[in-house]
Short mmCIF file of C-alpha atoms and ligand atoms in Angstrom, two decimals:
data_model
loop_
_atom_site.label_atom_id
_atom_site.label_comp_id
_atom_site.label_asym_id
_atom_site.label_seq_id
_atom_site.Cartn_x
_atom_site.Cartn_y
_atom_site.Cartn_z
CA MET A 130 -7.69 -31.63 3.44
CA LEU A 131 -4.15 -32.42 2.34
CA ASP A 132 -2.65 -35.68 3.56
CA ILE A 133 0.78 -34.28 4.45
CA LYS A 134 3.58 -36.83 4.94
CA VAL A 135 6.24 -35.69 7.41
CA THR A 136 9.93 -36.69 7.35
CA HIS A 137 12.31 -35.32 9.99
CA PRO A 138 16.01 -34.54 9.68
CA ALA A 139 18.37 -36.97 11.44
CA GLN A 140 19.23 -34.12 13.78
CA ASN A 141 17.66 -30.69 14.33
CA LYS A 142 19.87 -27.62 13.97
CA PRO A 143 20.76 -25.59 17.06
CA LEU A 144 18.34 -22.68 17.54
CA PRO A 145 19.97 -19.31 16.77
CA ASP A 146 20.55 -16.47 19.23
CA PRO A 147 17.65 -14.08 18.45
CA ASP A 148 19.98 -11.08 18.88
CA THR A 149 22.19 -11.97 15.92
CA LEU A 150 19.58 -12.82 13.29
CA VAL A 151 20.13 -11.35 9.80
CA PHE A 152 17.07 -11.29 7.52
CA GLY A 153 16.67 -14.38 5.37
CA LYS A 154 19.99 -16.09 6.06
CA LEU A 155 19.03 -18.96 8.35
CA PHE A 156 16.33 -21.53 7.68
CA THR A 157 14.42 -23.89 9.92
CA ASP A 158 14.65 -27.70 10.09
CA HIS A 159 11.82 -28.43 7.66
CA MET A 160 10.25 -27.26 4.39
CA PHE A 161 6.93 -28.00 2.73
CA LEU A 162 6.80 -29.29 -0.85
CA MET A 163 3.94 -30.23 -3.18
CA ASP A 164 4.08 -31.15 -6.88
CA TYR A 165 1.79 -30.36 -9.77
CA HIS A 166 1.50 -32.16 -13.07
CA THR A 167 -1.06 -31.50 -15.78
CA GLY A 168 -3.68 -34.21 -15.57
CA GLN A 169 -2.81 -35.03 -11.96
CA GLY A 170 -3.26 -31.66 -10.28
CA TRP A 171 -1.49 -30.86 -7.00
CA HIS A 172 -0.21 -34.00 -5.35
CA ASP A 173 2.29 -35.48 -2.90
CA PRO A 174 2.16 -32.79 -0.18
CA ARG A 175 5.06 -33.37 2.21
CA ILE A 176 7.15 -31.83 4.95
CA VAL A 177 10.78 -32.83 4.58
CA PRO A 178 14.14 -31.73 6.03
CA TYR A 179 15.15 -28.27 4.71
CA GLY A 180 17.77 -28.73 2.00
CA PRO A 181 18.82 -28.25 -1.64
CA LEU A 182 16.47 -29.08 -4.50
CA SER A 183 17.66 -30.96 -7.56
CA LEU A 184 16.58 -29.27 -10.82
CA GLU A 185 17.62 -29.68 -14.45
CA PRO A 186 19.51 -26.71 -15.97
CA SER A 187 16.70 -26.53 -18.53
CA CYS A 188 14.15 -26.04 -15.72
CA MET A 189 11.74 -23.42 -17.10
CA VAL A 190 11.89 -21.09 -14.11
CA PHE A 191 15.60 -20.37 -14.75
CA HIS A 192 14.88 -19.08 -18.25
CA TYR A 193 11.45 -17.53 -18.29
CA ALA A 194 10.87 -16.70 -14.63
CA GLN A 195 7.45 -18.31 -14.32
CA GLU A 196 7.43 -17.90 -10.53
CA VAL A 197 5.36 -16.25 -7.81
CA PHE A 198 5.81 -15.95 -4.06
CA GLU A 199 4.34 -14.67 -0.81
CA GLY A 200 5.74 -13.16 2.37
CA MET A 201 4.14 -13.55 5.79
CA LYS A 202 5.10 -14.09 9.41
CA ALA A 203 4.36 -16.22 12.47
CA TYR A 204 4.36 -14.29 15.76
CA ARG A 205 4.92 -15.42 19.37
CA THR A 206 2.40 -14.08 21.89
CA PRO A 207 3.26 -13.22 25.51
CA GLU A 208 1.53 -16.51 26.51
CA GLY A 209 3.94 -18.41 24.27
CA LYS A 210 1.38 -19.20 21.56
CA VAL A 211 2.12 -18.90 17.84
CA GLN A 212 -0.16 -16.98 15.49
CA LEU A 213 -0.53 -15.75 11.89
CA PHE A 214 -1.84 -12.40 10.61
CA ARG A 215 -4.54 -12.47 7.89
CA PRO A 216 -3.05 -15.57 6.20
CA LEU A 217 -6.02 -16.08 3.88
CA GLU A 218 -5.15 -12.73 2.31
CA ASN A 219 -1.79 -14.24 1.36
CA ALA A 220 -3.53 -17.33 -0.05
CA ARG A 221 -5.81 -15.15 -2.19
CA ARG A 222 -3.00 -12.93 -3.40
CA LEU A 223 -0.85 -15.95 -4.29
CA ASN A 224 -3.66 -17.23 -6.47
CA SER A 225 -4.13 -13.85 -8.08
CA SER A 226 -0.38 -13.89 -8.89
CA CYS A 227 -0.66 -17.50 -10.14
CA ASP A 228 -3.50 -16.53 -12.45
CA ARG A 229 -1.43 -13.75 -14.06
CA LEU A 230 1.59 -16.06 -14.55
CA CYS A 231 -0.49 -19.03 -15.88
CA ILE A 232 0.34 -21.11 -12.80
CA PRO A 233 -2.42 -23.42 -11.51
CA PRO A 234 -4.06 -22.11 -8.31
CA ILE A 235 -3.61 -23.65 -4.88
CA PRO A 236 -6.87 -24.03 -2.92
CA GLU A 237 -6.87 -21.42 -0.11
CA GLU A 238 -7.59 -23.98 2.59
CA ASP A 239 -4.69 -26.18 1.35
CA PHE A 240 -2.35 -23.18 1.43
CA LEU A 241 -3.38 -22.37 5.00
CA GLN A 242 -3.14 -26.01 6.09
CA ALA A 243 0.37 -26.28 4.62
CA VAL A 244 1.59 -23.06 6.29
CA LYS A 245 0.15 -24.09 9.65
CA ALA A 246 1.54 -27.63 9.43
CA LEU A 247 5.05 -26.36 8.65
CA VAL A 248 4.99 -23.67 11.36
CA ARG A 249 3.76 -26.26 13.86
CA GLU A 250 6.68 -28.58 12.96
CA ASP A 251 9.18 -25.73 13.38
CA ALA A 252 7.36 -23.90 16.19
CA ALA A 253 10.52 -23.86 18.33
CA TRP A 254 11.99 -21.49 15.70
CA VAL A 255 9.40 -18.77 16.33
CA PRO A 256 11.53 -16.43 18.48
CA HIS A 257 10.42 -15.44 21.96
CA LYS A 258 12.17 -12.09 21.73
CA LYS A 259 10.23 -8.82 21.40
CA GLY A 260 9.80 -7.76 17.78
CA ALA A 261 11.31 -10.97 16.40
CA SER A 262 9.26 -13.38 14.29
CA LEU A 263 9.38 -16.32 11.90
CA TYR A 264 9.32 -15.14 8.29
CA ILE A 265 7.40 -17.52 6.01
CA ARG A 266 8.16 -17.67 2.28
CA PRO A 267 5.71 -19.70 0.16
CA PHE A 268 6.62 -19.84 -3.56
CA VAL A 269 5.55 -21.66 -6.70
CA PHE A 270 7.64 -22.16 -9.83
CA ALA A 271 7.63 -23.90 -13.22
CA THR A 272 9.65 -27.12 -13.31
CA ASP A 273 9.30 -28.40 -16.89
CA ALA A 274 12.72 -29.35 -18.31
CA SER A 275 12.07 -27.47 -21.53
CA LEU A 276 13.15 -24.29 -23.34
CA GLY A 277 9.89 -23.88 -25.25
CA VAL A 278 8.06 -20.71 -24.30
CA HIS A 279 4.69 -21.86 -23.02
CA ALA A 280 3.06 -22.45 -19.66
CA SER A 281 4.85 -25.25 -17.82
CA HIS A 282 3.04 -28.57 -17.28
CA SER A 283 4.70 -29.15 -13.91
CA TYR A 284 5.23 -26.94 -10.86
CA LEU A 285 6.63 -27.09 -7.36
CA PHE A 286 4.92 -25.32 -4.45
CA ALA A 287 7.40 -24.85 -1.62
CA ILE A 288 7.36 -23.11 1.76
CA ILE A 289 10.49 -22.25 3.70
CA CYS A 290 10.80 -20.38 7.02
CA SER A 291 13.47 -18.08 8.40
CA PRO A 292 13.65 -16.59 11.91
CA VAL A 293 14.06 -12.80 11.79
CA GLY A 294 15.06 -10.31 14.47
CA ALA A 295 13.30 -7.06 15.29
CA TYR A 296 13.17 -4.76 12.23
CA TYR A 297 13.93 -1.75 14.41
CA PRO A 298 16.32 -2.96 17.14
CA GLU A 299 17.47 0.65 17.74
CA GLY A 300 14.06 2.31 17.47
CA ILE A 301 12.25 3.54 14.38
CA ASN A 302 14.41 5.79 12.22
CA PRO A 303 12.75 7.55 9.28
CA VAL A 304 14.37 6.87 5.91
CA LYS A 305 15.46 9.08 3.02
CA ILE A 306 13.77 8.40 -0.32
CA TYR A 307 14.16 9.85 -3.81
CA VAL A 308 11.78 9.85 -6.74
CA GLU A 309 13.12 7.45 -9.40
CA ASP A 310 12.79 9.11 -12.81
CA GLU A 311 14.50 6.55 -15.05
CA ASP A 312 13.62 2.92 -14.25
CA VAL A 313 10.02 1.83 -13.73
CA ARG A 314 8.88 -1.14 -11.69
CA ALA A 315 5.65 -2.00 -13.44
CA VAL A 316 3.08 -0.88 -15.98
CA ARG A 317 -0.64 -1.44 -16.17
CA GLY A 318 -1.31 -4.71 -17.99
CA GLY A 319 2.01 -6.07 -16.71
CA THR A 320 2.72 -7.93 -13.48
CA GLY A 321 2.91 -5.06 -11.00
CA TYR A 322 -0.01 -6.30 -8.92
CA THR A 323 1.55 -9.77 -8.53
CA LYS A 324 4.34 -10.94 -6.27
CA CYS A 325 6.55 -12.42 -8.97
CA GLY A 326 10.32 -12.67 -8.87
CA GLY A 327 10.61 -10.85 -12.20
CA ASN A 328 9.28 -7.62 -10.69
CA TYR A 329 12.08 -7.72 -8.15
CA ALA A 330 14.75 -8.45 -10.79
CA ALA A 331 13.66 -5.31 -12.65
CA SER A 332 13.74 -3.16 -9.50
CA ILE A 333 17.20 -4.04 -8.22
CA ARG A 334 19.12 -1.49 -10.34
CA ALA A 335 17.19 1.51 -9.00
CA GLY A 336 17.58 0.25 -5.45
CA GLU A 337 21.35 -0.12 -5.88
CA ARG A 338 21.66 3.37 -7.35
CA ALA A 339 19.60 4.83 -4.51
CA GLU A 340 21.91 3.25 -1.93
CA GLU A 341 25.00 4.57 -3.72
CA GLN A 342 23.57 8.07 -3.36
CA GLY A 343 22.79 7.67 0.32
CA TYR A 344 19.07 6.96 0.03
CA SER A 345 17.41 3.85 1.46
CA GLN A 346 14.93 3.31 -1.34
CA VAL A 347 13.25 4.88 -4.35
CA LEU A 348 9.75 6.19 -4.79
CA TRP A 349 8.45 4.56 -7.97
CA LEU A 350 6.50 6.52 -10.55
CA ASP A 351 3.99 5.02 -12.97
CA GLY A 352 5.49 3.67 -16.19
CA VAL A 353 3.29 5.58 -18.64
CA HIS A 354 3.07 9.21 -17.50
CA ARG A 355 6.13 9.06 -15.17
CA LYS A 356 4.13 11.32 -12.93
CA TYR A 357 2.02 9.33 -10.49
CA ILE A 358 3.42 7.81 -7.30
CA GLU A 359 3.11 4.01 -7.07
CA GLU A 360 5.22 2.44 -4.31
CA VAL A 361 8.33 2.95 -2.22
CA GLY A 362 10.94 0.23 -2.71
CA ALA A 363 9.04 -3.01 -2.13
CA MET A 364 6.44 -1.35 0.07
CA ASN A 365 3.17 0.47 -0.47
CA VAL A 366 3.23 4.15 0.38
CA LEU A 367 0.82 6.37 2.31
CA PHE A 368 0.87 10.12 2.98
CA LYS A 369 -0.91 12.32 5.47
CA VAL A 370 -1.71 15.60 3.77
CA ASN A 371 -3.68 18.30 5.55
CA GLY A 372 -5.30 15.83 7.96
CA LYS A 373 -6.29 13.30 5.28
CA VAL A 374 -4.50 10.06 4.40
CA ILE A 375 -3.89 9.49 0.68
CA THR A 376 -2.41 6.43 -1.02
CA PRO A 377 -2.10 5.35 -4.65
CA ALA A 378 -5.16 3.48 -5.94
CA LEU A 379 -4.70 -0.18 -6.93
CA THR A 380 -4.63 0.46 -10.67
CA GLY A 381 -2.87 -2.78 -11.69
CA SER A 382 0.74 -1.69 -11.36
CA VAL A 383 0.60 -1.39 -7.55
CA LEU A 384 0.97 -4.43 -5.31
CA PRO A 385 -2.13 -4.88 -3.11
CA GLY A 386 -0.30 -5.04 0.23
CA ILE A 387 -1.97 -6.65 3.22
CA THR A 388 -0.29 -4.12 5.52
CA ARG A 389 -1.60 -1.31 3.28
CA LYS A 390 -5.11 -2.75 3.50
CA SER A 391 -4.79 -3.14 7.29
CA CYS A 392 -3.58 0.48 7.65
CA LEU A 393 -6.59 1.69 5.64
CA ASP A 394 -8.98 -0.51 7.67
CA LEU A 395 -7.59 0.88 10.94
CA LEU A 396 -7.59 4.49 9.74
CA ARG A 397 -11.22 4.24 8.59
CA SER A 398 -12.22 2.63 11.90
CA TRP A 399 -10.56 5.58 13.70
CA GLY A 400 -12.57 8.03 11.60
CA VAL A 401 -9.57 9.28 9.61
CA GLU A 402 -10.49 10.34 6.09
CA VAL A 403 -8.76 8.09 3.53
CA GLU A 404 -8.46 8.50 -0.24
CA GLU A 405 -7.20 5.89 -2.70
CA ARG A 406 -6.47 7.76 -5.91
CA LEU A 407 -3.84 8.97 -8.36
CA ILE A 408 -1.20 11.13 -6.65
CA THR A 409 1.45 13.02 -8.58
CA ALA A 410 4.93 13.53 -7.13
CA GLN A 411 4.41 17.25 -7.82
CA GLU A 412 1.30 17.27 -5.60
CA LEU A 413 3.42 16.02 -2.71
CA PHE A 414 6.11 18.66 -3.20
CA ASP A 415 3.43 21.35 -3.48
CA ALA A 416 1.82 20.08 -0.27
CA ALA A 417 5.23 20.17 1.41
CA ASP A 418 5.75 23.79 0.24
CA ALA A 419 2.36 24.66 1.73
CA GLY A 420 3.33 22.98 5.00
CA GLN A 421 0.64 20.32 4.53
CA LEU A 422 2.72 17.18 3.96
CA GLU A 423 2.41 16.00 7.55
CA GLU A 424 3.51 12.37 7.46
CA ALA A 425 4.67 9.74 4.95
CA TRP A 426 5.38 6.06 5.41
CA GLY A 427 5.88 2.81 3.57
CA SER A 428 3.91 -0.30 4.58
CA GLY A 429 4.86 -3.97 4.29
CA THR A 430 5.06 -7.21 6.25
CA ALA A 431 8.78 -6.90 7.01
CA ALA A 432 8.84 -3.41 8.58
CA VAL A 433 5.09 -3.00 9.26
CA VAL A 434 5.53 0.75 8.70
CA SER A 435 8.64 2.59 7.59
CA PRO A 436 8.38 6.35 8.12
CA ILE A 437 9.80 8.59 5.40
CA GLY A 438 11.76 11.52 6.84
CA GLU A 439 13.07 13.05 3.63
CA LEU A 440 11.90 13.09 0.03
CA ALA A 441 14.04 14.21 -2.92
CA MET A 442 13.21 14.88 -6.58
CA GLU A 443 15.33 16.60 -9.25
CA GLY A 444 17.65 18.20 -6.73
CA LYS A 445 14.78 19.40 -4.54
CA LYS A 446 14.50 18.01 -1.02
CA VAL A 447 11.77 18.21 1.58
CA LEU A 448 11.90 17.17 5.21
CA ILE A 449 8.75 15.48 6.53
CA ASN A 450 7.69 16.02 10.16
CA HIS A 451 11.24 17.34 10.92
CA GLY A 452 12.61 13.93 9.89
CA GLN A 453 10.75 12.27 12.78
CA ILE A 454 8.10 9.54 12.79
CA GLY A 455 4.64 11.17 12.86
CA PRO A 456 1.98 10.45 15.51
CA LEU A 457 -0.41 8.68 13.11
CA THR A 458 2.40 6.50 11.69
CA GLN A 459 3.38 5.62 15.27
CA LYS A 460 -0.21 4.76 16.20
CA LEU A 461 -0.54 2.46 13.17
CA TYR A 462 2.75 0.79 14.05
CA ASP A 463 1.77 0.28 17.70
CA THR A 464 -1.70 -1.04 16.83
CA LEU A 465 -0.60 -3.41 14.06
CA THR A 466 2.36 -4.82 16.00
CA GLY A 467 0.14 -5.09 19.11
CA ILE A 468 -2.38 -7.22 17.22
CA GLN A 469 0.30 -9.27 15.45
CA TRP A 470 2.26 -10.14 18.59
CA GLY A 471 -0.91 -10.55 20.65
CA THR A 472 -0.21 -7.75 23.15
CA GLN A 473 -3.42 -5.99 22.06
CA PRO A 474 -6.92 -7.33 21.41
CA ASP A 475 -7.86 -8.16 17.81
CA PRO A 476 -11.37 -6.77 17.25
CA TYR A 477 -11.06 -7.32 13.48
CA GLY A 478 -10.65 -11.12 13.40
CA TRP A 479 -7.24 -10.83 11.74
CA ILE A 480 -5.41 -13.36 13.90
CA VAL A 481 -5.30 -17.07 13.08
CA PRO A 482 -3.74 -19.19 15.81
CA VAL A 483 -1.44 -22.08 14.91
CA GLU A 484 -2.79 -24.65 17.34
C1 PLP B 565 4.98 -7.64 -0.76
C2 PLP B 565 4.98 -6.27 -1.33
C3 PLP B 565 4.37 -5.19 -0.69
C4 PLP B 565 3.77 -5.27 0.70
O1 PLP B 565 2.79 -6.23 0.85
P1 PLP B 565 2.40 -6.75 2.31
O2 PLP B 565 1.33 -7.73 2.05
O3 PLP B 565 1.95 -5.59 3.09
O4 PLP B 565 3.65 -7.36 2.89
C5 PLP B 565 4.35 -3.97 -1.34
N1 PLP B 565 4.93 -3.80 -2.54
C6 PLP B 565 5.55 -4.82 -3.19
C7 PLP B 565 6.17 -4.58 -4.51
C8 PLP B 565 5.60 -6.08 -2.60
O5 PLP B 565 6.23 -7.08 -3.25
#
């Protein structure tokens, strides 16, 4: 058990209008911080007023990007309670990312205690509006004031929270995606399976180019063969082909998404056949030509599911389900959001209340 010291701001901020929230722009009254030093371990867990950090310009994270993060949400139920969705999965994934980046792990129960304690402090910020939630961003970074390239001896674990509006205020609109054939996001042996800031830095260029050309995101190919599908933007990707659901296997360059895992768990429990394997972009276009590419969607905490209505590669375009969300994608969306916001029962034990 962490002994978390709490300090409050002199005055709380006014709560925002849930209709005008823009993702990740506003932050709550508090943040969680905990320090690490070699020899001392993790120490000094505290909840303090949200505000700027003071770091030396030589702080290692600025130069060598030794940093990992998580993304999760707190949801408001119809009864007014606040709950989390599979938070121990985030704790485990954070530690898997830490391990790859030579960052000391954070005990799972300490991670969960810290998240709960912060959300409890800022519970008033969990919106009551349908589809809105409190986005939670835990992150850990190297704080040594040193330009030597080695694992840092000191780290900061921080958690900040940001209220977010409904992802689909105007209903779910399928997105247009193209297959990125120049940049790659990750390679096996690299950091693709971790949530580290560096992966995002390397993916920004392709995302910007996609937007310039009128696409929402890119479909990433593997970095070696430039042939196999990996992810879509910063989401996992799933396809329904001829009645079966297929998704790229977790080969090391794909991020093991909790929404992906939850989709697969639900699909299997519904008796839908699921395959995790290598999938070439060509296979998808061939399936589309044969009229068998029935549905496609991205999965991630922010959107839950994001249906793909159009796929483009080398000047060739295919429309998926007439550019509409498919019935299975819709059922996954309804079930997952129902469990998350507590409007549906949770037979899987995925919900953790914040008492
Ligand atoms: C976070 C993330 C996902 C989705 O993970 P969830 O746990 O479902 O939110 C997928 N791909 C990348 C690259 C990510 O960073």
